[in-house]
Short mmCIF file of N, CA, C and O in Angstrom, two decimals:
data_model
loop_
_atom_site.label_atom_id
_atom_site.label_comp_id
_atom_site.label_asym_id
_atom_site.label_seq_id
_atom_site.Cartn_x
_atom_site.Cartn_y
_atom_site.Cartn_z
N UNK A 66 96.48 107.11 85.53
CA UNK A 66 97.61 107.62 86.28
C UNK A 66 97.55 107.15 87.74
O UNK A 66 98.52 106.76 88.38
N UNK A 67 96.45 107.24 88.12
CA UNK A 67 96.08 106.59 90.13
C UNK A 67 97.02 105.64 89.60
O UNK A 67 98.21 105.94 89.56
N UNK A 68 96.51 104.24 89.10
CA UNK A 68 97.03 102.89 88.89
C UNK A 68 98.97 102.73 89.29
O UNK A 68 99.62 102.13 90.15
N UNK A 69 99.29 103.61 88.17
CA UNK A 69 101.14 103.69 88.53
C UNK A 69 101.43 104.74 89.64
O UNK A 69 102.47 104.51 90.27
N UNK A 70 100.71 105.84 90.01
CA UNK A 70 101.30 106.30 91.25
C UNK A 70 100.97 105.13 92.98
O UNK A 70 101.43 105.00 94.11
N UNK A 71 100.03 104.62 92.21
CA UNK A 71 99.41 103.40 93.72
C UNK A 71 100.69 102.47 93.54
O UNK A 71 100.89 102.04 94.68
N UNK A 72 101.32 102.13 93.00
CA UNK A 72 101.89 100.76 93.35
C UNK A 72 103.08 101.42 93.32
O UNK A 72 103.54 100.76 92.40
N UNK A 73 104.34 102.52 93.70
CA UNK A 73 105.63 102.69 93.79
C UNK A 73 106.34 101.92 95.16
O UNK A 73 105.76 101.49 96.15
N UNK A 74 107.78 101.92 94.86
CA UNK A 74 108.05 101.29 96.42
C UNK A 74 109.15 102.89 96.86
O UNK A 74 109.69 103.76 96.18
N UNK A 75 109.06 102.61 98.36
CA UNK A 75 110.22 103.82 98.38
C UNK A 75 110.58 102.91 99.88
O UNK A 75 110.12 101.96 100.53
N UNK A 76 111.78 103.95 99.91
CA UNK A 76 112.55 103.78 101.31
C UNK A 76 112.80 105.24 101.62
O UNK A 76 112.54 106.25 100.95
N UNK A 77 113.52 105.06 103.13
CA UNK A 77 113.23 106.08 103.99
C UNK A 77 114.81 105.87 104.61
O UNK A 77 114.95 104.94 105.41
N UNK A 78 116.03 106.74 104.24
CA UNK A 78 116.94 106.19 105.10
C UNK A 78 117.67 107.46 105.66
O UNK A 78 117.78 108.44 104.93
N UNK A 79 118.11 107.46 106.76
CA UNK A 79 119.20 108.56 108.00
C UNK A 79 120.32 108.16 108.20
O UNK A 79 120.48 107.14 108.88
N UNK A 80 121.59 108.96 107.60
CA UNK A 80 122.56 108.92 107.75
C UNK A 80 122.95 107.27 106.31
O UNK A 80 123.82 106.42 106.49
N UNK A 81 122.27 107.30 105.43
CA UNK A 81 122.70 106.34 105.07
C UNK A 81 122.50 105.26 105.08
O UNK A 81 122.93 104.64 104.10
N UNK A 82 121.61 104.32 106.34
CA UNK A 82 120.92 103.16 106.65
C UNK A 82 119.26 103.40 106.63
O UNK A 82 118.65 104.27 107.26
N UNK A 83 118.62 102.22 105.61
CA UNK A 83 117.42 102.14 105.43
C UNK A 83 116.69 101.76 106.84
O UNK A 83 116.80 100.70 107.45
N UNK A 84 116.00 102.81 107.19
CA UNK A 84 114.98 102.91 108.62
C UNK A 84 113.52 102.45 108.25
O UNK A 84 112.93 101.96 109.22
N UNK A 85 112.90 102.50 107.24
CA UNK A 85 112.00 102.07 106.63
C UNK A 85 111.92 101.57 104.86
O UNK A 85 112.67 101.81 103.91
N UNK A 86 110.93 100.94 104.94
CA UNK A 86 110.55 100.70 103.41
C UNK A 86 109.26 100.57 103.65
O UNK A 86 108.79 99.82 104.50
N UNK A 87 108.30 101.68 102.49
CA UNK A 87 106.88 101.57 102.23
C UNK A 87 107.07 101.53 101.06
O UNK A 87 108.05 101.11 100.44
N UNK A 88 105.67 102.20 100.54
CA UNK A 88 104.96 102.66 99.08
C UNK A 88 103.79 103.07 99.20
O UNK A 88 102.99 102.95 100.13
N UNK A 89 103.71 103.67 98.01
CA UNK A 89 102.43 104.61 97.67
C UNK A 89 101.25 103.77 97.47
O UNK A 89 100.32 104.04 96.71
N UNK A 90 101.39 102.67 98.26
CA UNK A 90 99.92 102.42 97.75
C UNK A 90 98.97 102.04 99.21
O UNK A 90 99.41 101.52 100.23
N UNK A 91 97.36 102.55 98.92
CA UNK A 91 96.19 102.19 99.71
C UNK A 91 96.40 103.94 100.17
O UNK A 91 96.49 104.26 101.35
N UNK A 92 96.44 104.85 99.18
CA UNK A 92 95.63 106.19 99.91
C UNK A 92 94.13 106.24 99.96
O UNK A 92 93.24 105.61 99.39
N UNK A 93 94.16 107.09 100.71
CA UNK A 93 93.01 107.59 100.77
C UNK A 93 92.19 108.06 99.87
O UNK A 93 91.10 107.63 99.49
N UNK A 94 92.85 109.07 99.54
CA UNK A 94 92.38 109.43 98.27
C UNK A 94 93.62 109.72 96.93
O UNK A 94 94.73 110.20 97.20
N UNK A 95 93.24 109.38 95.69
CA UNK A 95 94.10 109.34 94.66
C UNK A 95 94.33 110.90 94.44
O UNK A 95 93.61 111.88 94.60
N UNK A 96 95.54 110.74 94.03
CA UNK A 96 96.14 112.37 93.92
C UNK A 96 95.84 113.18 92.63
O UNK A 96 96.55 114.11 92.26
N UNK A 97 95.17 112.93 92.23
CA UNK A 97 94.20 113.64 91.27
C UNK A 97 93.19 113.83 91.85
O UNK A 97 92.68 114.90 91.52
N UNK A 98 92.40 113.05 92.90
CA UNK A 98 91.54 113.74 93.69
C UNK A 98 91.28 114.80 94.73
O UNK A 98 90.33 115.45 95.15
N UNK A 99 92.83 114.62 94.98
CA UNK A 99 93.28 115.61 96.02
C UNK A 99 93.77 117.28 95.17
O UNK A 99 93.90 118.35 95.76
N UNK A 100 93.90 117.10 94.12
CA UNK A 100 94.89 117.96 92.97
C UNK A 100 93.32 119.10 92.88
O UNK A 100 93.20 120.31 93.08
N UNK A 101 92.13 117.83 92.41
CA UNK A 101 91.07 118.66 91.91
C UNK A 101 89.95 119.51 93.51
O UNK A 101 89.13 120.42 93.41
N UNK A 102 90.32 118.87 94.63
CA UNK A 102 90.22 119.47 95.73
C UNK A 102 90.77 120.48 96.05
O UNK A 102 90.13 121.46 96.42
N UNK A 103 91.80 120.47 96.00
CA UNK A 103 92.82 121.99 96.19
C UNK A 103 92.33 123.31 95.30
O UNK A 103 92.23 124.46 95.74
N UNK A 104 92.02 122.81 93.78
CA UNK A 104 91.69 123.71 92.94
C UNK A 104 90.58 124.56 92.98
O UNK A 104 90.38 125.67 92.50
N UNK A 105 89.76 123.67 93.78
CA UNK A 105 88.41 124.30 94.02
C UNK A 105 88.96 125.92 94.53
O UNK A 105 88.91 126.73 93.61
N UNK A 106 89.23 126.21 95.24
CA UNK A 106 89.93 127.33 95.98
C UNK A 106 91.03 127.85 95.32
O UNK A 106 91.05 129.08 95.26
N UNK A 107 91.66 127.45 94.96
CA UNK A 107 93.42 127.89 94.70
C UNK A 107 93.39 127.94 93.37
O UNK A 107 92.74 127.03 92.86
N UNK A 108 93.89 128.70 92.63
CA UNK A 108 94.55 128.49 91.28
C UNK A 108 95.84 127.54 90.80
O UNK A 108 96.90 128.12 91.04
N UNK A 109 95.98 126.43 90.27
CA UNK A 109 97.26 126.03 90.28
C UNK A 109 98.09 126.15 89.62
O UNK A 109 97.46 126.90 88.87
N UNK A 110 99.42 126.07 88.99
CA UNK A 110 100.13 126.82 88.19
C UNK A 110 101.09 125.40 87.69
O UNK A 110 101.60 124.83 88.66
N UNK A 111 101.33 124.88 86.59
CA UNK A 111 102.22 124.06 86.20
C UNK A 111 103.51 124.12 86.72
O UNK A 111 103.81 125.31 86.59
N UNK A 112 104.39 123.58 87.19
CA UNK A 112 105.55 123.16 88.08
C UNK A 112 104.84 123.58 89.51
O UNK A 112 105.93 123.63 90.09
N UNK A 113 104.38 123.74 90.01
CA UNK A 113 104.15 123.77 91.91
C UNK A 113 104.21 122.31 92.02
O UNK A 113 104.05 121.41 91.19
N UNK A 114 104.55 122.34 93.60
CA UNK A 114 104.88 121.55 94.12
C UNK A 114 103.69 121.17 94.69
O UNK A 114 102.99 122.15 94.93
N UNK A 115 103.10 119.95 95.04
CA UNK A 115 102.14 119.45 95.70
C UNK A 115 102.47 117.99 96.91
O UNK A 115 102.63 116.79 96.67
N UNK A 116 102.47 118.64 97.98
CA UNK A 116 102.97 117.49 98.78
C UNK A 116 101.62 116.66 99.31
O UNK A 116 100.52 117.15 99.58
N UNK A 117 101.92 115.61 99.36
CA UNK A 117 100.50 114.56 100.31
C UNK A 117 100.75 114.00 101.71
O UNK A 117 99.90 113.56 102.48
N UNK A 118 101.96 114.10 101.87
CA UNK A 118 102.29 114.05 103.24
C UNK A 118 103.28 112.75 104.05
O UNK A 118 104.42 112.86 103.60
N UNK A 119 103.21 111.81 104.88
CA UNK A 119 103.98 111.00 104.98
C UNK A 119 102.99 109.75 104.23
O UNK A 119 101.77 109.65 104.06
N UNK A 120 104.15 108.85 103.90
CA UNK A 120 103.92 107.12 103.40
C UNK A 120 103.62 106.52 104.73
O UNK A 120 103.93 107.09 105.78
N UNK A 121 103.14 105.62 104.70
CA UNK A 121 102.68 105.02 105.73
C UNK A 121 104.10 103.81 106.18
O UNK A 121 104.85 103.17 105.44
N UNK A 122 104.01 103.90 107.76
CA UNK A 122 105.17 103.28 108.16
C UNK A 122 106.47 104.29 107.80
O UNK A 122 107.51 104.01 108.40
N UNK A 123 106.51 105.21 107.07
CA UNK A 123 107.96 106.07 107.14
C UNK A 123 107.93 107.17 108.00
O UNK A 123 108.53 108.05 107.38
N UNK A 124 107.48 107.72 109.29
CA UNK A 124 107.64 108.96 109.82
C UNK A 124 108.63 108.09 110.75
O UNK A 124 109.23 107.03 110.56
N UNK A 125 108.57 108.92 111.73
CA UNK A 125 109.81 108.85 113.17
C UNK A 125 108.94 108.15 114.07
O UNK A 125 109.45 107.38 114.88
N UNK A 126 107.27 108.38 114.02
CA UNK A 126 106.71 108.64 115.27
C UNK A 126 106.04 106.89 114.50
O UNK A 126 105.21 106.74 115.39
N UNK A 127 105.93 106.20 114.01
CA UNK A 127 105.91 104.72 113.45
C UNK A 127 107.49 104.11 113.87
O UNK A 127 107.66 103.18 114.66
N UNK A 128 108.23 104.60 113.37
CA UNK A 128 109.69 104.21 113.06
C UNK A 128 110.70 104.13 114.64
O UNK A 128 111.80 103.59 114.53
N UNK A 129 110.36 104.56 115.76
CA UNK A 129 110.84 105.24 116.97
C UNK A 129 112.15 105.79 116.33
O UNK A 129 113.06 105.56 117.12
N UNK A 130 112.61 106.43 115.23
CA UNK A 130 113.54 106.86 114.95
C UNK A 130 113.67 108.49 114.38
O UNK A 130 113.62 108.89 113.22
N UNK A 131 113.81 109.06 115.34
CA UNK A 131 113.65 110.67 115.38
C UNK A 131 115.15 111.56 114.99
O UNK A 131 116.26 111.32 115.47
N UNK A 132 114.92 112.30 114.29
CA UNK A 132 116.02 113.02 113.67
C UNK A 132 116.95 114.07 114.28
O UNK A 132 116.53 115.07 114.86
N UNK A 133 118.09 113.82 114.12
CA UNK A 133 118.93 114.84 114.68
C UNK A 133 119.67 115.99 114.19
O UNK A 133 119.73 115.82 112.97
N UNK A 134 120.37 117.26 114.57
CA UNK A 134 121.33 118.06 114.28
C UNK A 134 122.10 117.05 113.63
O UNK A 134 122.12 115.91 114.10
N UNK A 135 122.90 117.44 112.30
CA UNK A 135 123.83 116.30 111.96
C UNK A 135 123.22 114.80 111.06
O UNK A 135 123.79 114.00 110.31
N UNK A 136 121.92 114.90 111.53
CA UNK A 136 121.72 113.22 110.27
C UNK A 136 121.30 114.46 109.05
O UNK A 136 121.11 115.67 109.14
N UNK A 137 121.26 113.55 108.02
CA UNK A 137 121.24 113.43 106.98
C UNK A 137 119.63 112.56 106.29
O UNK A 137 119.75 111.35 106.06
N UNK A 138 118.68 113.00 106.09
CA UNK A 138 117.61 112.29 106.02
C UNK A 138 117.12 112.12 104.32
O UNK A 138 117.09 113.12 103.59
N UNK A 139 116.80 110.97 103.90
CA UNK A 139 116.67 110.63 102.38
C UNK A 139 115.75 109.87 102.03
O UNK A 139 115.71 108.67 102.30
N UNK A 140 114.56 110.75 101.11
CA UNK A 140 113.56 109.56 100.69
C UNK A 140 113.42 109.61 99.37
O UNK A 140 113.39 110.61 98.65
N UNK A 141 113.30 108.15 99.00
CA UNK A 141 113.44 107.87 97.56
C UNK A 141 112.40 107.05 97.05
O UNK A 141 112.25 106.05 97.75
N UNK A 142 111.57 107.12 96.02
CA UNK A 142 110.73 106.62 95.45
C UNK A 142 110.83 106.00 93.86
O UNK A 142 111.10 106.61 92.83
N UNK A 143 110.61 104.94 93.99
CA UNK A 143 111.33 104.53 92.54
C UNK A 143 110.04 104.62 91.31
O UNK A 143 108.93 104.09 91.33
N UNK A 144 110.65 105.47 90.29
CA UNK A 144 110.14 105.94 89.37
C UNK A 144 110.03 107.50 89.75
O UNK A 144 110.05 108.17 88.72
N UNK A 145 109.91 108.29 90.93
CA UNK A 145 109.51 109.22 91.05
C UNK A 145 111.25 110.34 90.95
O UNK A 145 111.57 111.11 90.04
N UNK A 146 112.11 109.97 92.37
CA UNK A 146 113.43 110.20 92.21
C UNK A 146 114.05 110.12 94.04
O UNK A 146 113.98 109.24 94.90
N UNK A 147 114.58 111.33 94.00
CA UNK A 147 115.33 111.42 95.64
C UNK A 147 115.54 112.54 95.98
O UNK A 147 116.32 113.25 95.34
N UNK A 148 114.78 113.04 97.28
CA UNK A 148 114.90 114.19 98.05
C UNK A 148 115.84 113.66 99.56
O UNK A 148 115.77 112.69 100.30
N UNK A 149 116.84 115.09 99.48
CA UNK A 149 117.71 114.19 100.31
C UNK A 149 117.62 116.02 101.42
O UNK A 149 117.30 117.10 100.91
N UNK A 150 118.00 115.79 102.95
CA UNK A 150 118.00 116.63 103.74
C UNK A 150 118.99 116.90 104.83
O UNK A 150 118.95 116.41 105.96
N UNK A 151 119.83 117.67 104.38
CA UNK A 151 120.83 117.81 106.11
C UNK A 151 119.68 118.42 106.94
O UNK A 151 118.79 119.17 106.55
N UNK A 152 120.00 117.72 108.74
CA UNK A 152 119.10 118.19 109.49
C UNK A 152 120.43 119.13 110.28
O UNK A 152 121.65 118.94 110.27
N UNK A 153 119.80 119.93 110.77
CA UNK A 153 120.41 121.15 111.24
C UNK A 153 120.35 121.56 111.89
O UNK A 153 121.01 122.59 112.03
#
């Protein structure tokens, strides 16, 4: 499973225009490693959500492109799907 979550591509776009393009690959650590880290402590429950944080090259503070009241922010990962955000 590491193998196909390491190589996805995604983009990163506001208001509609692509501001970045990364992918999931060169973590740190594979997300099953991180899954069985968490557990140590936590109980986990089938459907939770587990976030890992930003892709590399997609934040604002890489990108000089910082979000406003009014954009619209969208990241999409292919194979995975699309989380999309009015900012407010």
């Amino acid at each position: 499973m590491r193998d196909r979550l390491a190589e996805l591509d995604a983009s990163v776009r506001i208001n509609g225009r692509t501001i970045a393009t990364t992918s999931t690959r060169g973590p740190k650590y594979a997300l099953a490693e991180a899954i069985a880290h968490a557990s140590v402590s936590e109980q986990l429950f089938p459907g939770e959500l587990f976030c890992t944080g930003t892709l590399p090259g997609g934040s604002g503070m890489e990108t000089g492109r910082w979000l406003a009241a009014g954009d619209t922010l969208r990241l999409e990962i292919d194979g995975i799907g699309v989380i999309e955000h009015p900012i407010v």
